[in-house]
Structure formats: structure tokens, C-alpha cells
Coordinates of N, CA, C and O in Angstrom, one line a residue:
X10 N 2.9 12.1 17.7 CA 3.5 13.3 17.4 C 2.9 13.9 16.1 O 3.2 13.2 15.1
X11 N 2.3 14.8 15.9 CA 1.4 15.5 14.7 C 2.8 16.3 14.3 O 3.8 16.8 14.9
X12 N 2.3 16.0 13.1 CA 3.7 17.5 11.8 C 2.8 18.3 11.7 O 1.6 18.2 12.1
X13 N 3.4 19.5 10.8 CA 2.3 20.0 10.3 C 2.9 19.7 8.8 O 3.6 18.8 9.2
X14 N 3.1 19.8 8.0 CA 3.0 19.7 6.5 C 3.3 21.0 5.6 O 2.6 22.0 5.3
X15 N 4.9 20.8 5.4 CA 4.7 22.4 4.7 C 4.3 22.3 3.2 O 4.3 21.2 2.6
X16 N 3.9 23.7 2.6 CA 4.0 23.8 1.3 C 4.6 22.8 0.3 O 3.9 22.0 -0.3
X17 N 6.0 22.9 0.2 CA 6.5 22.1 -0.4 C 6.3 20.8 -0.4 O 6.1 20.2 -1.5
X18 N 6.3 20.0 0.7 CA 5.8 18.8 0.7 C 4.6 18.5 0.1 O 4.5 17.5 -0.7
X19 N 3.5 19.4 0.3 CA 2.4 18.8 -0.5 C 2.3 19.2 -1.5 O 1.3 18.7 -2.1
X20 N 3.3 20.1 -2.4 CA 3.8 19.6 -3.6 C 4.2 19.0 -4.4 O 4.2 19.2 -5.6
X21 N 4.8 17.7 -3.4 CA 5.6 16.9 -4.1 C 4.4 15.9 -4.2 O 3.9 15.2 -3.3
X22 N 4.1 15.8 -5.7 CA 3.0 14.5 -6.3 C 3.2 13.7 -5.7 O 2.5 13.5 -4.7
X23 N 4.5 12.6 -6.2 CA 5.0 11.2 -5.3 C 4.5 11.2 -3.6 O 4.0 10.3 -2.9
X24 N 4.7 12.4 -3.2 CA 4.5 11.9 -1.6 C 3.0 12.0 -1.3 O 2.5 11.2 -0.4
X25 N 2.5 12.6 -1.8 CA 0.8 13.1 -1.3 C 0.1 12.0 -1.8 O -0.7 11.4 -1.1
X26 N 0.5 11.3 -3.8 CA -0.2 10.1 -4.4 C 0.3 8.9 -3.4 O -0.6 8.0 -3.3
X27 N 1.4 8.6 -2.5 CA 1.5 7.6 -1.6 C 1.0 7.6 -0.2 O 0.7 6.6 0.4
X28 N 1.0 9.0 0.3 CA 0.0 9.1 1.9 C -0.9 8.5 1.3 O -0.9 7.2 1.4
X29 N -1.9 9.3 0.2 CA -3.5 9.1 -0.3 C -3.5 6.9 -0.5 O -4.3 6.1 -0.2
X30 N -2.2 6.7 -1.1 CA -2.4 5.2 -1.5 C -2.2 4.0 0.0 O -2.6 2.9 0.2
X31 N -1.4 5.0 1.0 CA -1.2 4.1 1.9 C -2.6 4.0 2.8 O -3.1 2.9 3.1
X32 N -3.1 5.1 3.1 CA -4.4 5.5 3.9 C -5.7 4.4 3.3 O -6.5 3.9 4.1
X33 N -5.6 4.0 1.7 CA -6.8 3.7 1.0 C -6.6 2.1 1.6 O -7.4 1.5 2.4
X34 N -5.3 1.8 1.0 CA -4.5 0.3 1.8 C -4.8 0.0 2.9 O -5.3 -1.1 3.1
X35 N -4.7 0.7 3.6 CA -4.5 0.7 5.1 C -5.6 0.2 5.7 O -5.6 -0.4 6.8
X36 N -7.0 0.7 5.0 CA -8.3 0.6 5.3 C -8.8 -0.8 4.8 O -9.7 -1.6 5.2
X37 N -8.2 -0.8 3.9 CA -9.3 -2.1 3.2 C -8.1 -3.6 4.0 O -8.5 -4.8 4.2
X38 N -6.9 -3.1 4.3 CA -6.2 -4.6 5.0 C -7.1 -4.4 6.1 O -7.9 -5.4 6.2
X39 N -7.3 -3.5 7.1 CA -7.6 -3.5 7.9 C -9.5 -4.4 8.2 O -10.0 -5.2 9.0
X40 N -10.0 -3.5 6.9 CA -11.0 -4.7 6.8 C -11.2 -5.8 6.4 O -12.3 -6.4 6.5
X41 N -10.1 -6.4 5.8 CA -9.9 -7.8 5.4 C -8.9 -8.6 6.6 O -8.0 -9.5 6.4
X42 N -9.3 -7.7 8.2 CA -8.4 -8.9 9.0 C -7.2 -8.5 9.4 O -6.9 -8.7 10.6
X43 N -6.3 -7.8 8.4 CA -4.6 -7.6 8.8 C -4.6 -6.7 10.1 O -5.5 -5.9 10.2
X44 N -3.7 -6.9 11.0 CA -3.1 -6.1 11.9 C -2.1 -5.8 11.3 O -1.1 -6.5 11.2
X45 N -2.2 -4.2 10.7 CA -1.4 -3.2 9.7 C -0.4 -3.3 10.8 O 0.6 -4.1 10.7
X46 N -0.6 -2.8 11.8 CA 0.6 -2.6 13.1 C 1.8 -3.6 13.0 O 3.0 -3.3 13.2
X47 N 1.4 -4.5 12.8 CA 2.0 -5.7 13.0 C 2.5 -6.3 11.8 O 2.8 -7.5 11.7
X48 N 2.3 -5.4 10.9 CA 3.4 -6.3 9.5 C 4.0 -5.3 8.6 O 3.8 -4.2 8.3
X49 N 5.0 -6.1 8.2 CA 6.1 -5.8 7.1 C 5.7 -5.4 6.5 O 5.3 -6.3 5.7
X50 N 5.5 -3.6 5.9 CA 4.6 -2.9 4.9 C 6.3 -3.1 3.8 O 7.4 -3.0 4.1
X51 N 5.5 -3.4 2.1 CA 6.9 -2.8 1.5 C 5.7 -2.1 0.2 O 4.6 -2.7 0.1
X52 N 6.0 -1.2 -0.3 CA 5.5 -0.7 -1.5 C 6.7 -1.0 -2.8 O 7.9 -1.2 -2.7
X53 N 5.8 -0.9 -4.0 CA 6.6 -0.9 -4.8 C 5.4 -0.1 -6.5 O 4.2 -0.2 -6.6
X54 N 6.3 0.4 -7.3 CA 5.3 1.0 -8.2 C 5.3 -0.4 -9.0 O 6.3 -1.1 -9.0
X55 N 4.2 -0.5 -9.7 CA 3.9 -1.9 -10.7 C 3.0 -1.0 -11.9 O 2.2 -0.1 -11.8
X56 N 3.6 -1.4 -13.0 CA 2.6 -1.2 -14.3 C 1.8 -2.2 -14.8 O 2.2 -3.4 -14.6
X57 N 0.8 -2.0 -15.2 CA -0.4 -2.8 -15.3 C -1.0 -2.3 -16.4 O -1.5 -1.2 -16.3
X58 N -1.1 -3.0 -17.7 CA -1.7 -2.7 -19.1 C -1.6 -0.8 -19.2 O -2.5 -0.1 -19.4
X59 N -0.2 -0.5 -19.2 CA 0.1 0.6 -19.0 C -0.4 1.7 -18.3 O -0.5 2.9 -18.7
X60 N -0.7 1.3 -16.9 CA -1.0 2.1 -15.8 C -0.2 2.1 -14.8 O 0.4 1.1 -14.4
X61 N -0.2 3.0 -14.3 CA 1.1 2.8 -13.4 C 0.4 2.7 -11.8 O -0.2 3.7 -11.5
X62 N 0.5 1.8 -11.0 CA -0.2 1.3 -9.5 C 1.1 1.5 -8.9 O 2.2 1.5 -9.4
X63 N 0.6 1.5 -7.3 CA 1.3 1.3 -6.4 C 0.5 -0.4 -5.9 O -0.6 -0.9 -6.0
X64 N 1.9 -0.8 -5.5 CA 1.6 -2.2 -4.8 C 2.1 -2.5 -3.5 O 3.3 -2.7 -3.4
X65 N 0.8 -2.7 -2.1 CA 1.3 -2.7 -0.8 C 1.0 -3.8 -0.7 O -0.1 -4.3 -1.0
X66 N 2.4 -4.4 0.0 CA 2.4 -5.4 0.3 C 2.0 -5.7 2.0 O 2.5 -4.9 2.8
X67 N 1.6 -6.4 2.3 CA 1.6 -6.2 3.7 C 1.6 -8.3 4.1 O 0.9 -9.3 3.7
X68 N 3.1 -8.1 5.4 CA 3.3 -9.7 5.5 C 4.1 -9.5 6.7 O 4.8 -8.6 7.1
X69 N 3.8 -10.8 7.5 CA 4.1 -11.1 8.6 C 6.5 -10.2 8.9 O 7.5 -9.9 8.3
X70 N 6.0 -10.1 10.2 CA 7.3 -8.8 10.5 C 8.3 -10.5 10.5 O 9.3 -10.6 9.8
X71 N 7.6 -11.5 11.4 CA 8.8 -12.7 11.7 C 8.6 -13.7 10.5 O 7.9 -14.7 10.6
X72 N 9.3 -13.1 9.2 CA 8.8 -14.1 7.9 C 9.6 -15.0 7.6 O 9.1 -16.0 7.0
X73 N 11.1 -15.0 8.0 CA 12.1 -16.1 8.2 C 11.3 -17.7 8.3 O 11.0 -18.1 9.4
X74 N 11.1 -18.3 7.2 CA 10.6 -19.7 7.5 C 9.2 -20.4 7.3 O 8.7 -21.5 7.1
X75 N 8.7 -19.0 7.4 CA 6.8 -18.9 6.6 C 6.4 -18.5 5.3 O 6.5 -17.5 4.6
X76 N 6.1 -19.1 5.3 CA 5.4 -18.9 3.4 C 3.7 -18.9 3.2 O 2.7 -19.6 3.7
X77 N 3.9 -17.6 2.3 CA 2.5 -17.2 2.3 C 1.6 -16.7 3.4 O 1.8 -16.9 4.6
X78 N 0.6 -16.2 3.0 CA 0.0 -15.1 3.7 C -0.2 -13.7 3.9 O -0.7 -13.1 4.8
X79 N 0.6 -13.4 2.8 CA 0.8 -11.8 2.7 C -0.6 -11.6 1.8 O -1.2 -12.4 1.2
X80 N -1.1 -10.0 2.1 CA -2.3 -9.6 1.7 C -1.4 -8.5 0.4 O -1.0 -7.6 1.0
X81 N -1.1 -8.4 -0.7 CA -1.3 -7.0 -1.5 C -2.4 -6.6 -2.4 O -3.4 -7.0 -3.0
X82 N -1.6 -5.5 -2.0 CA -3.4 -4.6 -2.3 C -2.9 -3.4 -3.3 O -2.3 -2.5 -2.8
X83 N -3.2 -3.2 -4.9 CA -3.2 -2.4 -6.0 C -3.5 -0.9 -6.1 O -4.4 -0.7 -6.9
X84 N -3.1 -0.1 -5.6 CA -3.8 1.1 -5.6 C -3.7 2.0 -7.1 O -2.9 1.4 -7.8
X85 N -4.0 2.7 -7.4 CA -4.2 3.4 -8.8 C -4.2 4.5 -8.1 O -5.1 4.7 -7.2
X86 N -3.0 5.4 -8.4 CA -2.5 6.6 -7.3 C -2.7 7.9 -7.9 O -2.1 9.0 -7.7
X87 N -3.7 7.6 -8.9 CA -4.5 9.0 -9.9 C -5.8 9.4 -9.1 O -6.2 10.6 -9.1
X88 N -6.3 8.5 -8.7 CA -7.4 8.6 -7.9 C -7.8 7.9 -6.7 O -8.9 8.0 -6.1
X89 N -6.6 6.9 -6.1 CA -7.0 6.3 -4.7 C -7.6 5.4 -5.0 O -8.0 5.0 -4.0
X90 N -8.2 4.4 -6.1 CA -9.4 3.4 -6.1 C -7.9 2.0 -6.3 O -6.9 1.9 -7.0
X91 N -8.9 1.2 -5.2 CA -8.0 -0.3 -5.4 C -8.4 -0.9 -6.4 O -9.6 -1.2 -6.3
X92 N -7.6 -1.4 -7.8 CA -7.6 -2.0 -8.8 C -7.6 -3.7 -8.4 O -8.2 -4.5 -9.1
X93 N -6.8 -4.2 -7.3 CA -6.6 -5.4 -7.1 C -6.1 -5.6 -5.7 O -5.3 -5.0 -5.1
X94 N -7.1 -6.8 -5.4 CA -6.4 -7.4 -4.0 C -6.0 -8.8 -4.0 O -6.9 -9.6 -4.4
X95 N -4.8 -9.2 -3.7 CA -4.4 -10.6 -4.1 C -4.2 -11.0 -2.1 O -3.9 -10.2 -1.2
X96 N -4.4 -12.3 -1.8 CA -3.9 -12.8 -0.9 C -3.4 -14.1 -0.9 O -4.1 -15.1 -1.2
X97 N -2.0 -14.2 -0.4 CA -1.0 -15.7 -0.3 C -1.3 -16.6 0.1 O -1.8 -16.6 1.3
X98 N -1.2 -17.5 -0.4 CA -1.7 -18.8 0.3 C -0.4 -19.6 1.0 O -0.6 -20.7 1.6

């Protein structure tokens, strides 16, 4: 189902700096293997030597009981470029 996107919406910084962070995410799990489809996305903002990142986490949907293997991935939501990729062991 397509939106279309009003004005206001792409005004609001926070939402446009998280489409742009999720899209960048999305691509590089996607080339590192993850089935985005298929996992527990959580974001959260993180500061980093006083920068402020978004951090996507991306981890199994049935996590009850499993440890490790989540992929997160650092985005720098000033300009879209991933600062850091960590993966769980």
C-alpha cells in the first residue's frame, strides 16, 4: 500500500533522519546475510564521542532462549553513513 507523504511529515527531521537510517540499515543487513523480514528490528538513539547515532538492532523474532546473533548496525543520521557494525556471538 503506497502513502503519499505530506508536507508536514517531511518536515519533521526525526522522521525523515530515521526512514534515511532505516533504508541505509536495511541494505547493508541485507548484505551481510539477515532476513530483515524476519527479525526483531528495535532502534534506539546512542551517543558516541558526542555524536549522536541511531542504533538498529536487528535479532531473531523467536528470541526466548537464544543468545546472540543479533547484527547492529550504527548509522550517523546527519548524513546516512554507517559508523559501526557489531555482530553477536
Amino acid at each position: 500500500m503506497a502513502a503519499t507523504l505530506t508536507a508536514e511529515v517531511l518536515q519533521d527531521h526525526v522522521a525523515v533522519s530515521l526512514a534515511r537510517t532505516m533504508a541505509t540499515a536495511n541494505k547493508r543487513a541485507r548484505e551481510l546475510g539477515v532476513d530483515v523480514i524476519q527479525s526483531l528490528i528495535t532502534i534506539t538513539q546512542h551517543i558516541s564521542n558526542g555524536t549522536l547515532l541511531w542504533r538498529v538492532n536487528y535479532g531473531p523474532r523467536d528470541y526466548v532462549g537464544r543468545r546472540g546473533g543479533d547484527l547492529i548496525i550504527e548509522v550517523d543520521p546527519f548524513d546516512a553513513s554507517i559508523r559501526q557494525v557489531l555482530r553477536g556471538q
